[in-house]
Amino acid sequence: MSKFILLMLKNLGRNKLRTTLTALAVTVLVTICVVVLSVVATVRMQLSTEASQAKLIVTERWVAPSEVPVRYIPRLTRIRGVEDWTTWNLYVGFFDKTLRSDRAGLGFATRVENLTRMHGGLENVDPAVIEALKNEKSGVLMGSTLMQAMNWKVGQQFTFFSTSTAGKDLRFKIVGVMPAGVYPLSFFFRDDYFAEGTGNKDTVSLVWLRLRDASLAPRVISQIQHDFASSQPALKVETESSGVARFVEKGKVILFIIDFVALILSIDMVILLSNSISISTRERRVEMAVLKVLGFQPLHIVAMVVGEAMLIGALSGLAGAALAWGASALAQSGRLPSDGITSFLLVFPVPAQAMMWGALAGASIGFVGSVFPAWSARKVKVSDVFSRIA
Amino acid sequence: MSQAPEILVRVDRAVKHYFRGSECVEVLHEVNLEIERGDFVGLIGPSGSGKTTLLNLIAGLDQPTSGHIFFAGNEISAMNESQLARWRTNAVGFVFQFFHLIPVLTAFENVELPLLLTNMSARRRRDHVRMVLKAVGLDHREHHRPGQLSGGEQQRVGIARALVTDPALIVADEPTGDLDSKKSKEILDLLQMLQEELHKTLLVVTHDPNVAGRTRRLLRIDSGRLIEDRCDANRPLPLRRAAPVAVSSNSAGLVDQPG
Ligand SMILES: Nc1ncnc2c1ncn2[C@@H]1O[C@H](COP(=O)(O)OP(=O)(O)OP(=O)(O)O)[C@@H](O)[C@H]1O
Ligand SMILES: Nc1ncnc2c1ncn2[C@@H]1O[C@H](COP(=O)(O)OP(=O)(O)OP(=O)(O)O)[C@@H](O)[C@H]1O
Ligand SMILES: [Mg+2]
Ligand SMILES: [Mg+2]
């Protein structure tokens, strides 16, 4: 068996230029595919987990920016089916006085006690970081991309120049960083620090309600609409998934297009490999006939050709995925300057399993691409070895 | 210690048709032939007379349109393609005019190739390959690729490959056709050694009068009919169980069947 693999390897070494070019092309295509697909996978995963969490967003109905009176909160959270809640106050501004757009940021003032439970993606934040946030009133949990863009370390202090609450600039101290891809361009800080610093103790931008079960949503929504029907200001309630859905409705088309691009790339790879394998089998028809004369079965020939293609496919698939993964890991390690590409890779981290999938996908592409050439190669007639070809 | 000659190959009224478009061409007309085990048979005839066609039938590379081919009493013309492939591995060795070695494999690996189809252990394979390479005088070229060998050396590797599964029959189509006369003679000596010392049965298609002159029995074919069958009665068939002599002392192991 190992001898057959050795033979396949040697066959691949026959035309090193062709093998290298084919492998390179497949590698590049797999790299692109892996990045593109991990973008789609990350977005899809976020959509589905957020949607399944059955969260409601309560905002002020008519006025933007929304200001929900704090006095509403006890009535909202008492409704049956509401399991947990938090609030956001949006705090918009800049990290320095230049007011350059690449120094802009968005802060969320929120409750610390259930911060990790109420925000998808923050479940695994180190408890020590939350503890630090509880001890440090001006503490901030930073988005990873922001952190890189500003080239800051944990412990860094900064002043945020607010545009939403003019003149109320707050001084912050970074106590932790969020996982890559989770609110990458925002930061969380304490609601009591916000209230104290801006003097706004009476309203929040929005209230998050988490329900025991997604199926309770229609009932809770109609209850809120009933309870607050005559309140001033009026409230608007929607499920997070409908909010997200509205947000990604256009995004869905893009996801579909991205999938389509990945499909086209795969077809490209199949054609590329198939072409390369056909040429190499055509060059070796006599040899294959000789192998058959020596007693090799047609299936041996098919296995040899398909095996070669799968080998080259798997190796370049592995290489391509490793490339994408390596780039993503390097970007996340913070050793790269944060430009367009690295922040993109940060938002859509490539998992290490991608390498296994890359190798598997490469092997499958090799299989599909070589089935036809292999099938025709198996039919070489042994009697031709003496008469025609020789 | 005389023995009744054993018939290794029997061709019984073999007919072969080819279709060229819609036209049917009869290439072999009811050929009858018996080849004794241990014989050295030459097959000559003008170009297009059907030599290769007959060789293909006897070696199990093609099937007759009608008639029967027997090998050691078994009818190979009744086997299907995959049975034939299996049968060929152990029963027939092939030597080609253009050597047909696998260019990416070393001499050693080329010779080892047919053994990969047997269930012989790696160790025994290695010993076997070394033995046949030594028998053809190429033990010092084991690690050369075909491209690094001269034509004569490549043909020796081809002969070693034909020999390695210890088949009873070795067929060759113009084995010296691509070699100069000095190298041809060396290859002929080697073929003769296979017959005389390793007791192989040889069937050699040739245009080369030197080759024809060295065979024990000579068949002439013309337009698909055997028209002459001359046998050198002064040359007895080698005794099948003759004690190995000189050169073959290093190839004695070849006689036992592989795995
Ligand atoms: N596969 C085939 N299809 C059609 N005709 C064929 C085929 N193989 C051989 N023939 C024809 O059969 C005849 C005999 O061919 P064969 O190859 O046996 O001749 P040969 O005696 O070996 O000739 P040469 O000395 O040139 O090798 C030729 O006329 C050839 O054209
Ligand atoms: N590229 C090479 N690498 C290693 N050895 C080589 C190479 N080319 C030739 N040789 C060795 O050099 C010797 C002479 O080779 P060459 O091809 O000149 O022989 P030749 O006289 O032409 O023989 P023939 O008639 O068989 O072709 C051979 O033993 C061969 O193994
Ligand atoms: Mg011929
Ligand atoms: Mg030469």
XYZ file of C-alpha atoms and ligand atoms in Angstrom:
713
model
C 0.000 0.000 0.000
C 2.704 2.462 1.007
C 4.468 1.541 -2.217
C 1.444 2.703 -4.193
C 1.423 5.996 -2.349
C 5.116 6.337 -3.082
C 4.388 5.683 -6.747
C 1.713 8.382 -6.710
C 4.107 10.837 -5.100
C 6.730 10.043 -7.701
C 4.167 10.497 -10.429
C 3.372 13.931 -9.047
C 7.073 14.700 -9.140
C 7.235 13.923 -12.865
C 6.290 17.331 -14.071
C 7.257 19.458 -11.133
C 6.320 22.718 -12.802
C 2.829 21.538 -13.657
C 2.289 19.984 -10.244
C 3.546 23.115 -8.518
C 1.391 25.431 -10.599
C -1.678 23.291 -10.061
C -1.006 23.045 -6.337
C -0.398 26.787 -6.089
C -3.586 27.627 -7.913
C -5.605 25.289 -5.709
C -3.887 26.670 -2.608
C -4.786 30.243 -3.497
C -8.370 29.323 -4.341
C -8.742 27.360 -1.106
C -7.357 30.301 0.878
C -9.931 32.600 -0.668
C -12.665 30.034 -0.111
C -11.739 29.528 3.539
C -11.757 33.242 4.297
C -14.989 33.811 2.424
C -16.700 30.846 4.049
C -15.572 31.709 7.561
C -17.054 35.173 7.044
C -20.347 33.572 6.097
C -20.134 31.017 8.900
C -19.404 33.675 11.514
C -22.242 35.894 10.366
C -24.658 32.963 10.209
C -23.649 31.759 13.636
C -24.151 35.189 15.134
C -27.525 35.491 13.491
C -28.755 32.146 14.674
C -27.511 32.401 18.263
C -28.808 35.925 18.689
C -32.140 35.034 17.193
C -32.554 31.964 19.332
C -31.984 33.875 22.484
C -35.410 35.448 22.351
C -34.478 38.906 23.433
C -36.742 41.912 23.176
C -35.565 45.448 22.485
C -37.645 48.204 24.044
C -37.111 51.734 22.746
C -38.977 54.981 22.678
C -41.510 54.921 19.898
C -41.337 58.310 18.259
C -38.120 60.019 19.219
C -34.620 59.315 18.041
C -32.269 59.011 19.756
C -34.534 56.989 21.964
C -34.910 57.920 25.626
C -36.780 55.385 27.713
C -37.617 56.706 31.177
C -35.915 54.744 33.925
C -39.147 54.698 35.893
C -40.612 52.320 33.249
C -38.048 49.661 33.999
C -39.633 48.027 37.072
C -42.939 47.678 35.207
C -41.215 46.231 32.156
C -39.151 43.687 34.013
C -42.035 42.530 36.197
C -43.961 41.153 33.210
C -44.326 37.370 33.330
C -41.900 35.543 31.081
C -39.116 38.136 31.439
C -36.157 36.330 32.876
C -33.426 38.957 32.859
C -32.875 42.457 31.653
C -30.339 45.176 31.088
C -30.163 48.665 29.660
C -27.977 50.504 27.200
C -27.128 54.127 27.079
C -25.353 54.965 23.865
C -22.292 57.105 24.280
C -20.997 58.339 20.910
C -17.801 60.256 20.384
C -14.094 60.263 19.644
C -10.960 58.919 21.223
C -9.103 62.167 20.663
C -9.830 65.771 19.837
C -8.935 65.490 16.151
C -12.478 64.201 15.537
C -11.099 62.088 12.703
C -13.533 59.386 11.586
C -11.018 56.644 12.317
C -10.921 57.850 15.929
C -14.683 57.576 16.357
C -16.190 55.081 18.750
C -19.405 53.862 20.302
C -19.728 53.095 23.979
C -22.535 51.215 25.702
C -23.222 52.109 29.309
C -24.761 48.994 30.794
C -25.243 46.933 33.952
C -22.140 45.063 34.991
C -23.736 42.341 37.091
C -25.217 40.456 34.126
C -23.067 41.875 31.319
C -21.836 38.476 30.143
C -25.251 36.836 30.280
C -27.084 39.524 28.360
C -24.653 39.886 25.445
C -24.134 37.090 22.929
C -20.434 36.382 22.462
C -19.377 37.645 25.892
C -20.321 34.436 27.731
C -16.705 33.388 28.064
C -15.174 36.669 29.139
C -12.758 36.052 32.011
C -14.659 36.534 35.336
C -11.604 38.411 36.585
C -12.267 41.077 33.957
C -15.856 41.469 35.141
C -14.556 41.621 38.703
C -12.146 44.366 37.684
C -15.034 46.226 36.088
C -16.961 45.990 39.344
C -14.018 47.403 41.275
C -13.046 50.101 38.823
C -15.850 52.553 38.269
C -14.276 53.988 35.094
C -13.423 50.520 33.778
C -13.974 49.655 30.134
C -14.312 46.406 28.207
C -12.889 47.192 24.756
C -13.659 45.787 21.307
C -10.651 43.945 19.935
C -10.374 45.851 16.655
C -10.541 49.188 18.424
C -7.861 48.004 20.810
C -5.577 47.254 17.898
C -6.384 50.357 15.947
C -5.487 52.479 18.949
C -2.543 50.253 19.805
C -3.553 50.156 23.444
C -2.849 47.700 26.228
C -5.021 46.706 29.149
C -4.510 49.317 31.856
C -4.443 52.184 29.356
C -6.406 55.253 30.378
C -8.098 57.512 27.890
C -10.568 60.366 27.650
C -13.589 59.935 25.411
C -14.819 63.119 23.739
C -18.542 62.681 23.570
C -20.743 64.116 20.863
C -23.976 62.627 22.214
C -23.628 64.318 25.593
C -21.685 67.428 24.643
C -19.092 68.600 27.107
C -19.491 65.485 29.250
C -16.210 63.839 28.368
C -15.380 60.877 30.552
C -12.064 59.426 31.538
C -11.804 55.644 31.220
C -9.427 52.849 32.115
C -9.277 49.675 30.041
C -9.699 46.562 32.187
C -10.261 43.960 29.475
C -10.733 43.162 25.795
C -13.681 41.387 24.173
C -13.125 38.259 22.073
C -12.278 38.913 18.431
C -15.356 39.603 16.368
C -17.661 40.524 19.271
C -18.619 44.205 19.207
C -15.173 44.774 17.691
C -15.610 48.520 17.230
C -17.390 49.327 20.503
C -16.781 49.340 24.235
C -18.830 48.609 27.348
C -18.699 50.551 30.572
C -20.715 50.956 33.764
C -24.146 52.566 33.726
C -23.591 54.186 37.136
C -20.420 55.862 35.860
C -22.401 57.129 32.867
C -25.207 58.469 35.091
C -22.739 60.189 37.386
C -20.528 61.585 34.648
C -23.217 62.850 32.292
C -25.856 63.638 34.867
C -28.372 61.547 32.941
C -30.000 59.420 35.630
C -33.506 59.388 34.211
C -33.420 57.753 30.811
C -31.748 54.906 28.950
C -31.414 54.487 25.182
C -32.974 51.051 25.246
C -33.989 48.203 27.500
C -33.126 44.595 26.743
C -35.499 41.933 28.028
C -34.533 38.306 27.887
C -37.453 35.864 27.831
C -37.555 32.420 29.335
C -38.547 31.074 25.967
C -38.746 32.493 22.463
C -42.355 31.359 22.144
C -43.338 33.830 24.863
C -42.348 36.792 22.696
C -45.763 37.550 21.118
C -47.477 37.458 24.518
C -44.894 39.668 26.235
C -44.918 42.128 23.353
C -48.683 42.509 23.413
C -48.599 42.811 27.203
C -46.120 45.697 26.957
C -48.147 47.348 24.235
C -51.227 47.040 26.438
C -49.557 48.217 29.658
C -47.907 51.224 28.042
C -50.694 52.104 25.627
C -51.410 55.435 27.228
C -47.937 56.212 28.582
C -45.998 59.258 27.537
C -43.473 58.760 25.956
C -44.769 55.705 24.054
C -42.705 52.557 23.636
C -41.750 50.375 20.737
C -40.997 46.654 21.274
C -39.514 44.213 18.839
C -37.755 40.908 19.085
C -34.065 41.078 18.593
C -34.291 38.579 15.774
C -36.719 40.788 13.879
C -34.392 43.700 14.527
C -31.438 41.654 13.368
C -33.467 40.244 10.510
C -34.363 43.713 9.334
C -30.729 44.611 9.606
C -29.520 41.619 7.587
C -32.307 41.333 5.049
C -29.975 42.941 2.550
C -27.128 40.998 4.061
C -28.789 37.723 3.133
C -28.378 38.465 -0.537
C -24.732 39.165 0.094
C -24.337 35.913 2.017
C -25.946 34.103 -0.873
C -23.608 35.769 -3.341
C -20.632 34.869 -1.179
C -21.770 31.237 -1.101
C -22.141 31.397 -4.830
C -18.635 32.782 -5.217
C -17.303 29.915 -3.109
C -19.168 27.471 -5.333
C -17.706 29.030 -8.469
C -14.241 28.869 -6.944
C -14.740 25.168 -6.184
C -15.827 24.519 -9.746
C -12.748 26.416 -10.908
C -10.577 24.163 -8.796
C -12.253 21.042 -10.139
C -11.688 22.192 -13.716
C -8.119 23.150 -12.993
C -7.254 19.840 -11.368
C -9.196 17.860 -13.908
C -7.326 19.529 -16.732
C -3.949 18.962 -15.152
C -4.770 15.321 -14.389
C -6.118 14.669 -17.899
C -2.954 15.994 -19.455
C -0.777 13.905 -17.212
C -2.801 10.728 -17.780
C -2.799 11.267 -21.522
C 0.975 11.553 -21.409
C 1.104 8.290 -19.502
C -1.297 6.121 -21.484
C 1.470 3.769 -22.575
C 2.733 3.460 -19.042
C -0.724 2.675 -17.795
C -1.132 0.050 -20.487
C 2.210 -1.407 -19.397
C 1.014 -1.494 -15.787
C -2.071 -3.351 -16.936
C 0.042 -5.783 -18.956
C 2.028 -6.457 -15.787
C -1.208 -7.448 -14.078
C -2.542 -4.175 -12.641
C -6.344 -4.153 -12.612
C -8.323 -1.285 -14.139
C -9.268 -0.344 -10.585
C -5.594 -0.021 -9.645
C -5.190 2.483 -12.458
C -8.279 4.421 -11.385
C -7.078 4.391 -7.773
C -3.655 5.610 -8.834
C -4.966 8.539 -10.879
C -7.652 9.495 -8.368
C -5.175 9.052 -5.539
C -2.712 11.418 -7.176
C -5.387 14.054 -7.629
C -6.674 13.631 -4.087
C -3.157 13.828 -2.737
C -2.378 17.061 -4.525
C -5.844 18.392 -3.656
C -5.528 17.522 0.024
C -2.031 18.952 0.316
C -2.893 22.215 -1.380
C -6.200 22.380 0.491
C -4.312 22.001 3.744
C -1.790 24.615 2.671
C -4.503 27.045 1.602
C -6.465 26.691 4.818
C -3.285 26.889 6.871
C -2.439 30.118 5.094
C -5.819 31.638 5.911
C -5.652 30.365 9.474
C -2.084 31.568 9.941
C -2.934 35.036 8.654
C -5.952 35.208 10.942
C -3.966 33.975 13.954
C -1.165 36.422 13.224
C -3.604 39.297 12.955
C -5.234 38.326 16.247
C -1.895 38.093 17.985
C -1.628 41.827 17.424
C 1.684 41.692 15.647
C 0.315 43.133 12.424
C -0.565 46.741 11.792
C -4.328 46.968 11.822
C -5.380 47.843 8.324
C -8.382 46.800 6.272
C -7.422 43.175 5.810
C -6.342 42.408 9.348
C -9.388 43.973 10.949
C -11.442 41.922 8.515
C -9.683 38.731 9.550
C -10.129 39.712 13.164
C -13.827 40.118 12.819
C -14.061 36.769 11.082
C -11.530 34.539 12.791
C -10.554 31.372 10.927
C -10.823 28.346 13.231
C -8.006 25.789 13.352
C -10.398 23.093 12.140
C -10.461 24.950 8.837
C -7.218 23.123 8.006
C -8.895 19.757 8.338
C -11.802 20.972 6.261
C -9.417 22.498 3.749
C -7.620 19.184 3.342
C -10.912 17.301 3.094
C -12.349 19.765 0.605
C -9.128 19.627 -1.413
C -9.265 15.844 -1.474
C -12.906 15.920 -2.566
C -12.120 18.405 -5.282
C -9.282 16.140 -6.376
C -11.676 13.213 -6.401
C -14.337 14.967 -8.456
C -11.734 16.446 -10.787
C -10.044 13.131 -11.498
C -12.938 10.719 -11.803
C -13.391 11.308 -15.522
C -9.731 11.243 -16.549
C -9.232 8.173 -14.354
C -12.236 6.456 -15.836
C -10.938 6.930 -19.344
C -7.401 5.959 -18.327
C -8.635 2.656 -16.946
C -9.856 1.698 -20.398
C -6.447 1.719 -22.109
C -6.217 -1.496 -24.070
C -3.396 -3.793 -23.091
C -3.133 -5.217 -26.594
C -2.107 -1.746 -27.804
C 1.140 -1.927 -25.913
C 2.767 -4.139 -28.499
C 0.912 -3.203 -31.645
C -0.115 0.399 -31.794
C 1.852 2.406 -29.321
C 5.149 0.536 -29.420
C 16.213 -38.793 -16.827
C 14.309 -38.158 -20.026
C 10.770 -36.847 -19.811
C 7.827 -36.551 -22.147
C 7.717 -32.943 -23.329
C 5.013 -30.944 -21.596
C 2.820 -28.689 -23.711
C 2.759 -25.262 -22.097
C 0.818 -23.333 -24.742
C -1.790 -24.736 -27.077
C -3.469 -22.604 -29.715
C -6.515 -24.348 -31.137
C -7.925 -23.000 -34.436
C -7.518 -19.404 -33.297
C -9.123 -16.820 -35.554
C -8.800 -13.076 -35.081
C -10.876 -10.465 -36.861
C -10.471 -6.733 -36.681
C -12.978 -4.205 -37.823
C -11.695 -1.261 -39.766
C -14.756 0.881 -39.920
C -17.377 -1.484 -41.280
C -14.847 -3.650 -43.082
C -13.917 -6.884 -41.333
C -10.297 -7.976 -41.681
C -9.287 -11.499 -40.773
C -5.782 -11.185 -39.346
C -5.334 -14.765 -38.135
C -6.815 -17.759 -40.002
C -7.343 -20.831 -37.847
C -3.864 -20.918 -36.333
C -2.929 -24.172 -34.612
C 0.186 -24.253 -32.479
C 1.724 -26.050 -29.534
C 4.697 -24.773 -27.580
C 6.588 -27.086 -25.276
C 7.686 -25.989 -21.850
C 11.294 -24.823 -21.908
C 11.437 -24.098 -25.638
C 12.936 -21.014 -27.271
C 10.561 -20.099 -30.099
C 11.077 -17.361 -32.664
C 8.207 -15.877 -34.643
C 9.068 -14.146 -37.910
C 7.123 -12.817 -40.836
C 6.570 -9.704 -42.914
C 5.189 -6.561 -41.394
C 1.445 -6.805 -40.848
C 1.406 -10.584 -41.059
C -0.136 -11.029 -37.596
C 2.875 -11.744 -35.353
C 1.955 -9.283 -32.658
C -1.670 -10.345 -32.877
C -0.752 -13.962 -32.209
C 1.606 -12.968 -29.400
C -1.186 -10.929 -27.779
C -3.508 -13.923 -27.838
C -0.951 -16.300 -26.328
C 0.042 -13.824 -23.622
C -3.556 -13.110 -22.631
C -3.590 -9.506 -23.787
C -6.380 -10.075 -26.284
C -9.053 -12.665 -26.989
C -9.476 -14.658 -30.200
C -12.586 -14.064 -32.283
C -12.998 -17.848 -32.292
C -10.898 -20.816 -31.239
C -9.218 -21.530 -27.943
C -5.952 -20.788 -26.172
C -4.746 -23.071 -23.399
C -1.940 -22.401 -20.956
C -0.722 -25.336 -18.860
C -4.057 -27.001 -19.522
C -6.233 -24.010 -18.516
C -8.226 -22.188 -21.137
C -7.217 -18.562 -20.946
C -9.464 -17.611 -23.850
C -12.389 -18.225 -21.479
C -11.155 -15.816 -18.797
C -12.459 -12.291 -18.328
C -10.220 -9.250 -18.323
C -9.559 -9.115 -14.618
C -8.921 -12.862 -14.349
C -6.478 -12.489 -17.213
C -4.681 -9.636 -15.462
C -4.243 -11.748 -12.357
C -3.122 -14.723 -14.415
C -0.577 -12.643 -16.346
C 1.127 -11.441 -13.171
C 2.317 -14.926 -12.349
C 2.279 -16.727 -15.685
C 3.798 -14.403 -18.291
C 6.718 -12.008 -18.381
C 6.781 -9.252 -21.008
C 9.748 -7.708 -22.768
C 9.108 -4.713 -25.019
C 10.967 -3.206 -27.927
C 10.949 0.237 -26.305
C 11.565 -1.179 -22.814
C 8.557 0.662 -21.349
C 10.114 1.243 -17.961
C 8.417 3.713 -15.623
C 10.709 6.757 -15.893
C 10.154 8.024 -12.345
C 11.087 4.724 -10.755
C 14.599 3.387 -10.218
C 15.722 0.133 -11.812
C 15.008 -1.573 -8.506
C 11.497 -0.138 -8.230
C 10.681 -0.938 -11.839
C 11.569 -4.554 -11.282
C 9.672 -4.611 -7.984
C 6.466 -3.320 -9.592
C 4.882 -6.680 -10.561
C 5.640 -8.054 -7.101
C 3.496 -5.333 -5.525
C 0.532 -7.246 -6.894
C 1.503 -10.378 -4.999
C 1.269 -10.722 -1.234
C 5.004 -11.132 -0.900
C 6.583 -9.424 2.121
C 8.760 -6.356 1.568
C 11.810 -8.304 2.644
C 11.254 -11.160 0.226
C 10.468 -8.677 -2.518
C 13.781 -6.971 -1.937
C 15.724 -10.216 -1.987
C 13.926 -11.299 -5.127
C 14.543 -8.058 -6.981
C 18.227 -8.058 -6.030
C 18.489 -11.614 -7.271
C 17.037 -10.974 -10.717
C 18.963 -7.734 -11.131
C 22.090 -9.729 -10.410
C 20.993 -12.412 -12.882
C 20.779 -9.814 -15.658
C 24.060 -8.260 -14.532
C 22.680 -4.966 -13.254
C 23.112 -5.228 -9.506
C 25.322 -2.134 -9.626
C 22.573 -0.036 -11.283
C 19.816 -0.622 -8.735
C 19.294 3.032 -7.926
C 19.542 4.423 -11.450
C 16.486 5.789 -13.156
C 15.828 4.605 -16.732
C 17.029 7.976 -18.019
C 20.421 7.309 -16.477
C 20.789 3.923 -18.128
C 21.924 3.029 -21.623
C 19.485 1.330 -23.978
C 21.026 -2.064 -23.367
C 20.833 -1.577 -19.629
C 17.226 -0.487 -19.835
C 16.368 -3.643 -21.724
C 18.084 -5.702 -19.038
C 15.912 -3.988 -16.461
C 12.927 -4.851 -18.655
C 14.020 -8.487 -18.723
C 14.552 -8.493 -14.971
C 11.029 -7.135 -14.552
C 9.663 -9.882 -16.818
C 11.506 -12.442 -14.758
C 10.749 -11.303 -11.258
C 7.446 -13.090 -10.689
C 9.065 -16.252 -12.031
C 6.606 -16.793 -14.895
C 6.801 -19.953 -16.992
C 6.496 -18.030 -20.254
C 8.365 -14.950 -21.382
C 7.154 -13.156 -24.493
C 9.089 -10.466 -26.297
C 8.150 -8.340 -29.293
C 11.274 -7.143 -31.114
C 13.365 -7.078 -27.926
C 16.468 -5.999 -29.825
C 14.712 -3.725 -32.301
C 15.964 -0.592 -30.612
C 19.518 -1.695 -29.880
C 22.760 -1.780 -31.846
C 24.140 -5.162 -32.857
C 26.593 -5.436 -29.973
C 23.929 -4.730 -27.373
C 21.540 -7.019 -29.288
C 23.934 -9.863 -28.895
C 24.192 -9.277 -25.152
C 20.431 -9.267 -24.807
C 20.206 -12.435 -26.888
C 22.786 -14.122 -24.671
C 20.697 -13.131 -21.719
C 17.496 -14.496 -23.266
C 19.228 -17.723 -24.085
C 20.474 -17.937 -20.521
C 16.861 -17.567 -19.333
C 15.916 -20.569 -21.394
C 18.895 -22.786 -20.777
C 19.525 -22.088 -17.143
C 16.291 -20.784 -15.696
C 14.192 -23.084 -17.905
C 11.910 -20.343 -19.097
C 9.777 -20.838 -22.183
C 10.502 -18.026 -24.625
C 8.392 -16.683 -27.464
C 10.177 -13.946 -29.356
C 8.785 -11.935 -32.281
C 11.575 -10.570 -34.422
C 12.717 -9.223 -37.754
C 16.310 -9.693 -36.744
C 17.997 -12.685 -38.477
C 20.503 -12.904 -35.604
C 17.682 -13.467 -33.179
C 15.958 -15.927 -35.490
C 19.181 -17.863 -35.790
C 19.538 -18.242 -32.051
C 16.110 -19.739 -31.391
C 15.557 -23.448 -31.077
C 12.346 -23.420 -33.023
C 11.326 -20.925 -35.695
C 7.790 -20.148 -36.836
C 7.081 -18.133 -39.941
C 3.744 -16.482 -40.341
C 2.388 -14.854 -43.469
C -0.997 -13.222 -43.948
C -2.250 -14.774 -40.769
C -1.204 -18.365 -41.559
C 1.650 -20.352 -40.037
C 3.609 -21.381 -43.129
C 6.822 -22.760 -41.698
C 7.738 -24.484 -38.509
C 11.378 -25.404 -38.227
C 12.877 -27.016 -35.175
C 16.590 -27.441 -34.378
C 16.527 -31.112 -33.493
C 20.207 -31.029 -32.505
C 19.342 -28.819 -29.561
C 17.493 -30.817 -26.958
C 15.101 -29.037 -24.642
C 16.814 -28.346 -21.343
C 15.787 -30.821 -18.687
C 13.229 -29.267 -16.474
C 14.811 -30.260 -13.219
C 18.379 -29.919 -14.369
C 20.770 -28.951 -11.599
C 21.440 -25.218 -11.768
C 24.852 -24.435 -13.199
C 27.333 -21.573 -12.905
C 25.420 -18.314 -13.345
C 22.147 -19.680 -12.137
C 23.545 -20.470 -8.728
C 22.603 -16.917 -7.840
C 19.188 -17.301 -9.404
C 18.221 -20.705 -8.082
C 15.639 -19.114 -5.808
C 13.729 -17.929 -8.841
C 12.235 -21.320 -9.309
C 9.940 -21.164 -6.315
C 6.650 -19.450 -6.908
C 6.222 -15.987 -5.431
C 3.966 -15.552 -2.394
N -6.453 -3.090 -33.034
C -6.443 -3.277 -34.369
N -7.486 -2.831 -35.113
C -7.498 -3.034 -36.448
N -6.528 -3.646 -37.112
C -5.461 -4.111 -36.441
C -5.360 -3.946 -35.028
N -4.183 -4.506 -34.603
C -3.588 -4.998 -35.722
N -4.350 -4.770 -36.805
C -4.033 -5.191 -38.174
O -3.779 -6.573 -38.177
C -2.707 -6.883 -39.036
C -1.637 -7.643 -38.293
O -1.079 -6.790 -37.316
P 0.120 -7.191 -36.364
O 0.412 -6.054 -35.494
O -0.184 -8.490 -35.746
O 1.285 -7.370 -37.433
P 2.813 -7.700 -37.184
O 3.103 -8.960 -37.878
O 3.117 -7.640 -35.738
O 3.513 -6.503 -37.926
P 4.849 -5.718 -37.555
O 5.986 -6.610 -37.978
O 4.804 -4.490 -38.394
O 4.816 -5.444 -36.106
C -2.202 -5.561 -39.597
O -2.741 -5.413 -40.892
C -2.762 -4.533 -38.652
O -3.035 -3.342 -39.346
N 22.574 10.470 -16.975
C 23.274 9.428 -16.546
N 23.454 9.230 -15.227
C 24.138 8.153 -14.765
N 24.691 7.211 -15.560
C 24.547 7.356 -16.870
C 23.823 8.448 -17.445
N 23.833 8.309 -18.791
C 24.526 7.190 -19.029
N 24.963 6.623 -17.903
C 25.782 5.391 -17.800
O 26.857 5.495 -18.691
C 27.107 4.267 -19.384
C 27.134 4.471 -20.892
O 25.889 4.910 -21.374
P 25.590 5.139 -22.919
O 24.171 5.524 -23.072
O 26.641 6.050 -23.485
O 25.829 3.661 -23.486
P 25.709 3.144 -24.995
O 27.027 2.690 -25.398
O 24.999 4.162 -25.803
O 24.794 1.884 -24.761
P 23.474 1.391 -25.585
O 23.934 0.867 -26.868
O 22.896 0.351 -24.686
O 22.585 2.611 -25.710
C 25.977 3.348 -18.951
O 26.510 2.413 -18.037
C 24.949 4.221 -18.240
O 24.423 3.574 -17.118
Mg 4.238 -6.270 -34.481
Mg 23.003 4.549 -26.404
